[in-house]
Short mmCIF file of C-alpha atoms and ligand atoms in Angstrom, two decimals:
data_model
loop_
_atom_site.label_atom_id
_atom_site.label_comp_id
_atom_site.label_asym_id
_atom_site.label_seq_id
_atom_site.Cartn_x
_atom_site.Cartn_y
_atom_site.Cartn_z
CA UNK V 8 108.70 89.39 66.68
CA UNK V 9 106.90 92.87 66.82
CA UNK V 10 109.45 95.00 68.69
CA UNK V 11 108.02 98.39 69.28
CA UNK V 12 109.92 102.19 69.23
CA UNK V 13 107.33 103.95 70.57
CA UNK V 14 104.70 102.90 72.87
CA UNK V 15 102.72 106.61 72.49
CA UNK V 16 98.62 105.47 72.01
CA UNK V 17 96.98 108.33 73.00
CA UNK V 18 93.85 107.20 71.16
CA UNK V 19 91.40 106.30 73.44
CA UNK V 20 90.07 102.82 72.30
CA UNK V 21 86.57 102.89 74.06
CA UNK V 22 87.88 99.77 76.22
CA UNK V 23 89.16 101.32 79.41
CA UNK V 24 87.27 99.68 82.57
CA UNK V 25 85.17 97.06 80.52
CA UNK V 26 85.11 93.87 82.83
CA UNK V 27 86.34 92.30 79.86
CA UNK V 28 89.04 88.83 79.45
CA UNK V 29 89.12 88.12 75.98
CA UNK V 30 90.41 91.64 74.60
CA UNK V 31 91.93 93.15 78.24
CA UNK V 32 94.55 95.13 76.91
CA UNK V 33 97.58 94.29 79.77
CA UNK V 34 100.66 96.46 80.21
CA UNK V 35 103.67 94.67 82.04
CA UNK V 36 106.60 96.70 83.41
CA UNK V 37 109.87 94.99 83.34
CA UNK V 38 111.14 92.11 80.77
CA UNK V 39 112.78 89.67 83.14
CA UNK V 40 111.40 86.17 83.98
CA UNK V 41 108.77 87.55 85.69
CA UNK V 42 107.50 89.33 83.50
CA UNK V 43 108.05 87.35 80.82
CA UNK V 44 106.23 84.57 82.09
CA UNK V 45 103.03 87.08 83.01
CA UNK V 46 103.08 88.19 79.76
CA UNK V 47 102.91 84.45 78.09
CA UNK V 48 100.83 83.48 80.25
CA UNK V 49 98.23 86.69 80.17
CA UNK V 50 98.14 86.21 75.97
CA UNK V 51 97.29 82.31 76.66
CA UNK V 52 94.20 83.60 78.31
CA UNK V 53 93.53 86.04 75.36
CA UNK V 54 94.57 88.99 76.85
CA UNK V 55 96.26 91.90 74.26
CA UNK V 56 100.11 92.42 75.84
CA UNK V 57 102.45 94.88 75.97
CA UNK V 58 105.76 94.43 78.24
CA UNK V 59 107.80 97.72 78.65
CA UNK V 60 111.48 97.38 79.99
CA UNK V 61 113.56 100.79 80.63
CA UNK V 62 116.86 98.38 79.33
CA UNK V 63 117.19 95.53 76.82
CA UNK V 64 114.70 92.98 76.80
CA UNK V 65 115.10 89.74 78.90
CA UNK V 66 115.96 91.18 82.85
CA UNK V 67 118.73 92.38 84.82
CA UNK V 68 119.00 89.92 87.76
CA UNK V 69 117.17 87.26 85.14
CA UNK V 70 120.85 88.23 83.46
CA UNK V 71 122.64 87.69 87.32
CA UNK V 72 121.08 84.64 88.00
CA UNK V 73 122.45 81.15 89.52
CA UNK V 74 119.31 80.03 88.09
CA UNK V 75 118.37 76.92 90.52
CA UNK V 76 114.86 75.20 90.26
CA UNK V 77 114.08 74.34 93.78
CA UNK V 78 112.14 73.71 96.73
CA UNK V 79 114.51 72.75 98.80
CA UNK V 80 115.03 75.47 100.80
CA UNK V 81 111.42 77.34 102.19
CA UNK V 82 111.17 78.77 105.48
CA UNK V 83 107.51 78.09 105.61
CA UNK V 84 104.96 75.43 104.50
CA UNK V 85 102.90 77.82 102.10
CA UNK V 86 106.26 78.92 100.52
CA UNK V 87 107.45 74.97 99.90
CA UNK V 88 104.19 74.38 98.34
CA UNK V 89 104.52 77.25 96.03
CA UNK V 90 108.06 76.40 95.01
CA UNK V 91 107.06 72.81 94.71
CA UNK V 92 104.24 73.69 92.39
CA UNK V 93 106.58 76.10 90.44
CA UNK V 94 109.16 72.95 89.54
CA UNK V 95 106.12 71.36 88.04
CA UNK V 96 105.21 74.42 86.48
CA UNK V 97 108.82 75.06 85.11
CA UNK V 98 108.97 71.81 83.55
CA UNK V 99 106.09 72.34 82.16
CA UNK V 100 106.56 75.07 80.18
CA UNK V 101 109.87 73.88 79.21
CA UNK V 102 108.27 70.96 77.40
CA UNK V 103 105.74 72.98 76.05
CA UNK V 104 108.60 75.76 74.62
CA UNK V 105 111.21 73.65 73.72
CA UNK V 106 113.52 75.53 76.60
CA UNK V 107 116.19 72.48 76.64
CA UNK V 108 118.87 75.01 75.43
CA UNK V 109 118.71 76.82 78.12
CA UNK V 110 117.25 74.74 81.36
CA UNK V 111 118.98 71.38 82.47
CA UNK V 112 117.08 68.81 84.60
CA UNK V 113 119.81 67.16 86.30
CA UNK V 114 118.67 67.07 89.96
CA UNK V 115 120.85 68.51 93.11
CA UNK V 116 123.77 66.98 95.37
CA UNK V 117 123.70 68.78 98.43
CA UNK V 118 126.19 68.48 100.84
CA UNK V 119 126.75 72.27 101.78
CA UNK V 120 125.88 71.28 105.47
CA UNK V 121 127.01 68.50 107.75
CA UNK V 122 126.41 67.19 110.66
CA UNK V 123 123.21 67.91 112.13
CA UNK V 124 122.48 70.58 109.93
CA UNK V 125 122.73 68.10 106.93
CA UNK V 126 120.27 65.53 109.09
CA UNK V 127 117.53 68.84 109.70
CA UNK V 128 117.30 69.57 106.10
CA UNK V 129 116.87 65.71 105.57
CA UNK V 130 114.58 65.13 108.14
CA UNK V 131 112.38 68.38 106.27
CA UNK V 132 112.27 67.61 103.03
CA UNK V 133 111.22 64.04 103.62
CA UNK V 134 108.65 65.50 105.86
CA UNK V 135 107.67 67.55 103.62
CA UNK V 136 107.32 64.73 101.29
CA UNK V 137 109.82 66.50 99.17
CA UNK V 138 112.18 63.92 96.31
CA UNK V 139 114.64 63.75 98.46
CA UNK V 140 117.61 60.98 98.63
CA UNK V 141 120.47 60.65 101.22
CA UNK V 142 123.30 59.29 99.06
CA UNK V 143 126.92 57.36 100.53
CA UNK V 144 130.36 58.56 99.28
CA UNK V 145 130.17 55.04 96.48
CA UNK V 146 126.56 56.52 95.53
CA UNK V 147 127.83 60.23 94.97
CA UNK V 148 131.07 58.75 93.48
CA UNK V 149 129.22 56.52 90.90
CA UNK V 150 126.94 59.98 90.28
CA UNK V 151 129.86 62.34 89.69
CA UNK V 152 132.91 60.22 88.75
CA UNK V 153 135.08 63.55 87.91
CA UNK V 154 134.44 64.59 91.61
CA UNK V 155 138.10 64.21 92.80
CA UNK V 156 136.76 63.89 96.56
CA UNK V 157 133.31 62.88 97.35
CA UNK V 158 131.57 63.74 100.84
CA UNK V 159 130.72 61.02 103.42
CA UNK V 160 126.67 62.11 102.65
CA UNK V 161 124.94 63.87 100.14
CA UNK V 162 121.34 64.60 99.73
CA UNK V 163 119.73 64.16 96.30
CA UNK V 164 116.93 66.21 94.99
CA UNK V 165 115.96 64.39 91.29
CA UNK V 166 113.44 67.08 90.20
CA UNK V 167 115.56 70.01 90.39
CA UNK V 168 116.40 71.94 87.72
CA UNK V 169 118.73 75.15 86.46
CA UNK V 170 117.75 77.70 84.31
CA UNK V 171 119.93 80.81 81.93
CA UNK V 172 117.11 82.80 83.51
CA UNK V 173 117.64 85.80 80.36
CA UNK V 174 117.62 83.39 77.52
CA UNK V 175 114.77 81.55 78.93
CA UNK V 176 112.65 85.34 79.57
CA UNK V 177 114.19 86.17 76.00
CA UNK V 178 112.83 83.09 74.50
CA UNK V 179 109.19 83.38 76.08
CA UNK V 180 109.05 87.37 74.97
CA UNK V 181 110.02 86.18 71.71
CA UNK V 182 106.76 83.75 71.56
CA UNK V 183 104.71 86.09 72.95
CA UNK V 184 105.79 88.50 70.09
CA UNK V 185 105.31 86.01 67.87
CA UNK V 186 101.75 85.62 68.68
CA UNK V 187 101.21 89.99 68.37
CA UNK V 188 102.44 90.73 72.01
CA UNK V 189 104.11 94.11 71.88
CA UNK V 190 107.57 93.85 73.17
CA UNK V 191 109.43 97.67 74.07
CA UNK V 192 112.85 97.51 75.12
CA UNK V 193 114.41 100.83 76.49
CA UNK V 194 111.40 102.59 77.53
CA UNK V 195 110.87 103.56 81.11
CA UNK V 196 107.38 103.40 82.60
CA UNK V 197 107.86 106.87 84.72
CA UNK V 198 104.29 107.34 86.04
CA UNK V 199 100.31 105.92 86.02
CA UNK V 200 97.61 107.83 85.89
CA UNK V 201 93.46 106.51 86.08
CA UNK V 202 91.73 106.67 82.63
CA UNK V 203 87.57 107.27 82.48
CA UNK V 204 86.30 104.23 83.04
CA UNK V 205 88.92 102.40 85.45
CA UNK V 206 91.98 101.56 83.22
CA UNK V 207 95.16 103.11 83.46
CA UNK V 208 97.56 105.68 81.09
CA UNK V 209 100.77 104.54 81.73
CA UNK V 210 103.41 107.01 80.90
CA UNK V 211 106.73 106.32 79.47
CA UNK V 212 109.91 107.83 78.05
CA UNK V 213 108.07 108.00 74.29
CA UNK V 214 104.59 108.23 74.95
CA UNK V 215 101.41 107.66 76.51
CA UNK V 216 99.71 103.61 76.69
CA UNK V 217 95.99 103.27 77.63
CA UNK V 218 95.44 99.70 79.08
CA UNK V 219 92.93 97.84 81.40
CA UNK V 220 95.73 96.69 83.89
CA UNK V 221 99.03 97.36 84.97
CA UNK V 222 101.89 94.29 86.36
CA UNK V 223 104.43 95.53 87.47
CA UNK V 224 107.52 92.90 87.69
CA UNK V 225 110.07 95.33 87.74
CA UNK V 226 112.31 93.56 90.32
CA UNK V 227 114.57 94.86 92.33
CA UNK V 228 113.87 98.36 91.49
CA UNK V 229 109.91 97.71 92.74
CA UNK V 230 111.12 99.33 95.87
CA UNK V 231 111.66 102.59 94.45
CA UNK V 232 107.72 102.58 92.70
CA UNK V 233 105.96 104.74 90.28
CA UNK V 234 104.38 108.03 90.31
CA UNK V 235 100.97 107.99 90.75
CA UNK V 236 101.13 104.18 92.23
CA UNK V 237 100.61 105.76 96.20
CA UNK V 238 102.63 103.19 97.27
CA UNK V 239 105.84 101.27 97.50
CA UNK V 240 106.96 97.58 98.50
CA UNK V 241 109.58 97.37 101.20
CA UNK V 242 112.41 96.09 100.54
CA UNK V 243 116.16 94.32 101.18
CA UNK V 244 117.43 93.97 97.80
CA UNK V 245 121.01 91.64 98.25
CA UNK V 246 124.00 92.10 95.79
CA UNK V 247 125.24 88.77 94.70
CA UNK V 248 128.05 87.56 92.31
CA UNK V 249 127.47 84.76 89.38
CA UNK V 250 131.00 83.28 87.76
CA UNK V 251 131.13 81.67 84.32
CA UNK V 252 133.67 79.94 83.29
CA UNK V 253 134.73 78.74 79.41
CA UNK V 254 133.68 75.80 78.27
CA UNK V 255 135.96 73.01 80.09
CA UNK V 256 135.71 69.26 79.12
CA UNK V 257 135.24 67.96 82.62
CA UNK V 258 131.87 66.82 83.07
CA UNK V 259 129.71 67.28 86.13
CA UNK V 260 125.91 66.11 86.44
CA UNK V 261 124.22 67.38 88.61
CA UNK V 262 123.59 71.16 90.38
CA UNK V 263 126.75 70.59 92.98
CA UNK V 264 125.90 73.11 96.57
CA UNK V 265 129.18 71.91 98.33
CA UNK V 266 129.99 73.82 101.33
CA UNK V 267 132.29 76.31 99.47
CA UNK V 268 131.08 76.71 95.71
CA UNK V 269 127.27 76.21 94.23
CA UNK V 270 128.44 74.62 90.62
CA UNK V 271 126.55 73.75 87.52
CA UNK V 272 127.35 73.21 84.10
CA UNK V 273 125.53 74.58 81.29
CA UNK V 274 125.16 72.23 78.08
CA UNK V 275 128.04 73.88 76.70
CA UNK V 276 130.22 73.01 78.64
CA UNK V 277 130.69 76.40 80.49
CA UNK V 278 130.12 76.42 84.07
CA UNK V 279 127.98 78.70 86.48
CA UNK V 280 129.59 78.94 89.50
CA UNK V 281 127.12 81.26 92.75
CA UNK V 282 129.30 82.45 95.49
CA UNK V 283 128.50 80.51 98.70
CA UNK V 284 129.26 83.45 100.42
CA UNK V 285 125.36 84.11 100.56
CA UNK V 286 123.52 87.52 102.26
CA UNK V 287 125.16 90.52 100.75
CA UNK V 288 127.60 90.67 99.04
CA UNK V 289 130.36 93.33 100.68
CA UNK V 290 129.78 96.08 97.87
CA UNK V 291 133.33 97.16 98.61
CA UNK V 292 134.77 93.94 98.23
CA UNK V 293 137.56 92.95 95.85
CA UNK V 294 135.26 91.24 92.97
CA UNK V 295 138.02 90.08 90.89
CA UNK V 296 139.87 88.24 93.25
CA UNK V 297 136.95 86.74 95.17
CA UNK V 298 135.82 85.45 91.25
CA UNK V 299 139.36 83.53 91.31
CA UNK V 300 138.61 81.93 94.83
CA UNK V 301 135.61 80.71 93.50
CA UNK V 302 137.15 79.58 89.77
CA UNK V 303 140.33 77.88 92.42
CA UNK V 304 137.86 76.18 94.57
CA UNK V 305 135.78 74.55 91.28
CA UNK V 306 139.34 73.62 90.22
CA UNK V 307 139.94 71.80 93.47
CA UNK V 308 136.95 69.67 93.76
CA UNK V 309 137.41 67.77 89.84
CA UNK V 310 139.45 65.20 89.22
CA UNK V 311 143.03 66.10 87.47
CA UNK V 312 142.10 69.98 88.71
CA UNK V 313 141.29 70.82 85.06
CA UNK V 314 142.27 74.23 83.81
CA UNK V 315 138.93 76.24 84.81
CA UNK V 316 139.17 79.66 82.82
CA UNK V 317 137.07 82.45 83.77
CA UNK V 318 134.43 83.73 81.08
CA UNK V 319 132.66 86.18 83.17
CA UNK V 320 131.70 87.83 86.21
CA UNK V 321 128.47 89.09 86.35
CA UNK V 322 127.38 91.12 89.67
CA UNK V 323 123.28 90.81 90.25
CA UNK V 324 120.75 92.42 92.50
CA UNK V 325 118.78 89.96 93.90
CA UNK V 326 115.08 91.30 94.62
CA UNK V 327 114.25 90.59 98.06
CA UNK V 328 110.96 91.83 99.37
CA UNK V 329 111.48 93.04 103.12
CA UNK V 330 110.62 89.81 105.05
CA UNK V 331 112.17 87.58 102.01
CA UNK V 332 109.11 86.14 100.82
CA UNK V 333 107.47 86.49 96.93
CA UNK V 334 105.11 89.71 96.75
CA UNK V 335 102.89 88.53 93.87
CA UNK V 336 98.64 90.25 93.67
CA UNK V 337 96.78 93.81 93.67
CA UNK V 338 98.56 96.75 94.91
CA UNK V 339 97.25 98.33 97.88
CA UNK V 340 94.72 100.80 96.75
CA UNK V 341 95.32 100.39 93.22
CA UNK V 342 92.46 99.13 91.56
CA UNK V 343 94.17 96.71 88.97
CA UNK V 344 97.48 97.51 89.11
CA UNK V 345 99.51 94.28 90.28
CA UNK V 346 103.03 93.23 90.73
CA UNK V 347 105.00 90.60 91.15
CA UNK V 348 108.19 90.63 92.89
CA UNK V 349 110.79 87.80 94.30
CA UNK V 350 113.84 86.01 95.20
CA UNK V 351 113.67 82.93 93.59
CA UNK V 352 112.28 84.06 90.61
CA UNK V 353 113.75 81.89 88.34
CA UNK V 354 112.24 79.07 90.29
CA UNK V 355 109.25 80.85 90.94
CA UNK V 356 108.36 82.90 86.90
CA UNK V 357 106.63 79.94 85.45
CA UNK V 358 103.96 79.49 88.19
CA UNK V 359 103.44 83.07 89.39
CA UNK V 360 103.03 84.24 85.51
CA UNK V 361 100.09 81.42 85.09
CA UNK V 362 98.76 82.21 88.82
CA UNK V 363 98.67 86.23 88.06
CA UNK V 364 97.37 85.89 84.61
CA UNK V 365 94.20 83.89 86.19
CA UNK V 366 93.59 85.92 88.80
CA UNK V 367 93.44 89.07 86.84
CA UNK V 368 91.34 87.66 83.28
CA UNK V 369 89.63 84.89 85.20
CA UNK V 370 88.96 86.52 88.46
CA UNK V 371 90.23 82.78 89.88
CA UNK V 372 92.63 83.65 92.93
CA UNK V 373 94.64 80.30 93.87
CA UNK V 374 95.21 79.23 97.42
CA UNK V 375 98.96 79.18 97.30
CA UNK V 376 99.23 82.64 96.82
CA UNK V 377 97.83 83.60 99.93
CA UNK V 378 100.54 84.25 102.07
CA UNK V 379 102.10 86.26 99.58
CA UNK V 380 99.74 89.29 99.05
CA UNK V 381 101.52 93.07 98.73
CA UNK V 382 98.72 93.81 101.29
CA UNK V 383 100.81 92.37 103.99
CA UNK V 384 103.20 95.41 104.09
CA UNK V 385 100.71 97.86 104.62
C1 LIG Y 18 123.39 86.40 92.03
C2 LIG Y 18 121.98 85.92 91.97
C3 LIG Y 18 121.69 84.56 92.11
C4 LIG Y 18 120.38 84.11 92.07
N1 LIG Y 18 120.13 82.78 92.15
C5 LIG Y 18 118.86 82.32 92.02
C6 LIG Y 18 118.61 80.93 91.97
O1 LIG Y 18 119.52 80.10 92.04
N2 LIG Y 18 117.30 80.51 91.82
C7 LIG Y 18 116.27 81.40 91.71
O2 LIG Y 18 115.12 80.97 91.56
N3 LIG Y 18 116.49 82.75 91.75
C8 LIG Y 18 117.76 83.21 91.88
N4 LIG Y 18 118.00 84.55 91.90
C9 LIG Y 18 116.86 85.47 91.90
C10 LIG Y 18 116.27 85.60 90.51
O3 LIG Y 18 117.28 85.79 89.55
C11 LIG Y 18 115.29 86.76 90.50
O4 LIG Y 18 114.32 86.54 91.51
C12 LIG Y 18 114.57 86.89 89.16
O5 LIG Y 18 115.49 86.95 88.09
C13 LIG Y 18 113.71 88.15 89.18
O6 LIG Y 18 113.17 88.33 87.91
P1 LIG Y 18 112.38 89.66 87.59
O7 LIG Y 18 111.81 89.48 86.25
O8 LIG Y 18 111.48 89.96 88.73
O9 LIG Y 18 113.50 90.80 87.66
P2 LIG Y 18 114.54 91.29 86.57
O10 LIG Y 18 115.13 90.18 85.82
O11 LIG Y 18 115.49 92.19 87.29
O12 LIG Y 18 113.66 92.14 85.58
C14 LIG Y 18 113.07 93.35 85.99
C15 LIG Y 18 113.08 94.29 84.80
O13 LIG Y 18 112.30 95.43 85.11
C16 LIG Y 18 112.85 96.53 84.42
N5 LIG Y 18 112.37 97.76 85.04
C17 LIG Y 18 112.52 98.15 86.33
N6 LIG Y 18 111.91 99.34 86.51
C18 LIG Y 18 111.37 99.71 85.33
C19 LIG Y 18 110.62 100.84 84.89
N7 LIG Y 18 110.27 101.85 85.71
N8 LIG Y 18 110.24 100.89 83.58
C20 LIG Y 18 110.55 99.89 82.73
N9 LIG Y 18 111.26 98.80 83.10
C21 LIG Y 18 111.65 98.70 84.39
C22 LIG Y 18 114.34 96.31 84.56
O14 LIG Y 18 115.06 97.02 83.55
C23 LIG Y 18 114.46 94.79 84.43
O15 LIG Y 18 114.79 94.40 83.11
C24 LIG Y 18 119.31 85.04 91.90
C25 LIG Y 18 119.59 86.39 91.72
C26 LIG Y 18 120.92 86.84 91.74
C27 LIG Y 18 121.19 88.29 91.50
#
């Protein structure tokens, strides 16, 4: 992998503003899924990458993530098609990478609502023509035997997926490294500044990069923007809190959203617990002991109430643009300088990456990204 110190090229190459796709020299701000997937997907096309990241490599909420493939849950049509596409996409690229160390295919029980809540979310998914199965208490027993109670109804979502969001950015960065990408961990991207000829310098904390265009998937902290970008995406950025656990025998198979814990297990045994407790989490809130309610209530739901030990608490911000909805295309009066910035990321990388890269080297711009243009905000 070639790992760079310092990104200083103060050279001028010639190349700035050539409408060029073969040798586009790309610059991506921020390491996590996002852009880790851009960057793949930007060297498939040919393009030259570097991908900048002020901390390690690999993401910060990419590193706070439940991780859950879905498109279960999509306030609009445009936004179920997108996260329906990105499953494919997802599974995908995990065949194509080799990701099954660190993204499990198990499908989703669902039971986190009842009543006629439970019978909405049925009624849209199956509308939507979404893989979606209404299972009895023997079906969901004969599904998760170590499930010491089962719910009357559960709703089954076979495509779904979960992903270790870092190792899977870490394992794409590593490929794209592989294959002469320039990966830069610690160094900030402060400022941008127009080159002759329509690229971009972009300025970090060791030096000076000339490039053609500028992503910027810096996540959650795309609110607070760049200097010389003009503008910045609003935001609502939510804090949220991911549990791990050791490794415990028990087995589970399937993503588990019960209506007090979201449960998974990794292959190892270890499992990721989300706290149900979903908006914001209270920032002055007693982490360690709401971590235990969560470990107690895993403990509760298996059969013999195993001893669940904690591993880890990891507190994330979750990137939320201000009306909730992915922010992926050109920034408003930015001539080539993109970003690409969501909840749901994890879901979402795989596709966005491949849409962005296309758009950008092949001028293509795809349907279902529509709806989600910065421009919106302005
Ligand atoms: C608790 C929690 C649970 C979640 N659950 C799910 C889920 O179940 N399913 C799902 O799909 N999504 C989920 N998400 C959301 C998902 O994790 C994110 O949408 C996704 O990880 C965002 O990836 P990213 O690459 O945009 O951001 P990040 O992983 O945060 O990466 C952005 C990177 O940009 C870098 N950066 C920022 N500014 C600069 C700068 N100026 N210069 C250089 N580098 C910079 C940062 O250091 C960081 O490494 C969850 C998030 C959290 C926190």
């Amino acid at each position: 992998m070639r790992t760079c110190h310092d990104c200083s090229q103060t050279e001028s190459t010639g190349k700035e503003g050539q409408d060029m796709a073969a040798a586009a020299r790309v610059v991506i701000v921020g390491s996590g899924i996002i852009g880790a997937s851009t960057a793949l997907a930007c060297q498939d096309l040919g393009a030259e990458v570097t991908i900048l990241d002020q901390g390690p490599l690999g993401g910060l909420a990419s590193a706070n993530s439940f991780g859950w493939i879905n498109a279960s849950f999509a306030e609009t049509q445009a936004y179920f098609e997108l996260r329906q596409e990105a499953v494919e996409a997802f599974r995908t690229l995990g065949q194509r990478l080799e990701l099954q160390a660190h993204v499990i295919w198990p499908g989703t029980l669902w039971w986190e609502d009842a009543g006629q809540d439970f019978e909405a979310q049925f009624a849209s998914l199956t509308l939507r023509g979404y893989a979606a199965l209404r299972l009895d208490r023997d079906e969901i027993a004969a599904r998760e035997p170590n499930l010491r109670e089962c719910p009357d109804h559960a709703l089954f979502t076979p495509m779904e997926g979960a992903a270790q969001a870092q190792s899977v950015a870490q394992t794409l960065l590593a490929h794209v490294g592989k294959r002469g990408g320039r990966l830069c961990a610690e160094q900030a991207v402060h400022a941008l500044r127009p080159s002759a000829g329509g690229g971009y310098i972009v300025q970090t904390s060791t030096g000076d990069l000339p490039c053609d265009f500028v992503i910027l998937a810096t996540g959650a902290a795309a609110h607070r923007g760049l200097t010389g970008l003009g503008w910045t995406l609003p935001m609502a950025n939510k804090r949220g809190m991911i549990v791990q656990t050791k490794p415990v025998q028990t087995r589970i198979h399937h993503i588990l959203m019960t209506p007090d814990v979201h449960f998974r297990q990794n292959p190892d045994g270890s499992l990721v617990a989300g706290e149900i407790f979903s908006g914001d989490l209270d920032r002055s809130g007693d982490v360690p002991a709401l971590a235990e309610t969560v470990i107690a209530r895993i403990r509760q739901k298996l059969r013999g109430q195993p001893d669940v030990q904690l591993a880890e608490v990891k507190l994330g911000e979750r990137p939320v643009p201000l009306d909730g909805l992915p922010v992926v295309g050109a920034v408003p009066g930015a001539p080539r300088i993109f970003m690409a910035v969501m909840h749901s990321g994890v879901t979402l990388g795989p596709l966005v990456g491949q849409l962005l890269a296309e758009e950008i080297l092949h001028g293509r711009s795809s349907p279902l990204l529509s709806s989600f243009r910065p421009a919106r905000f302005v």
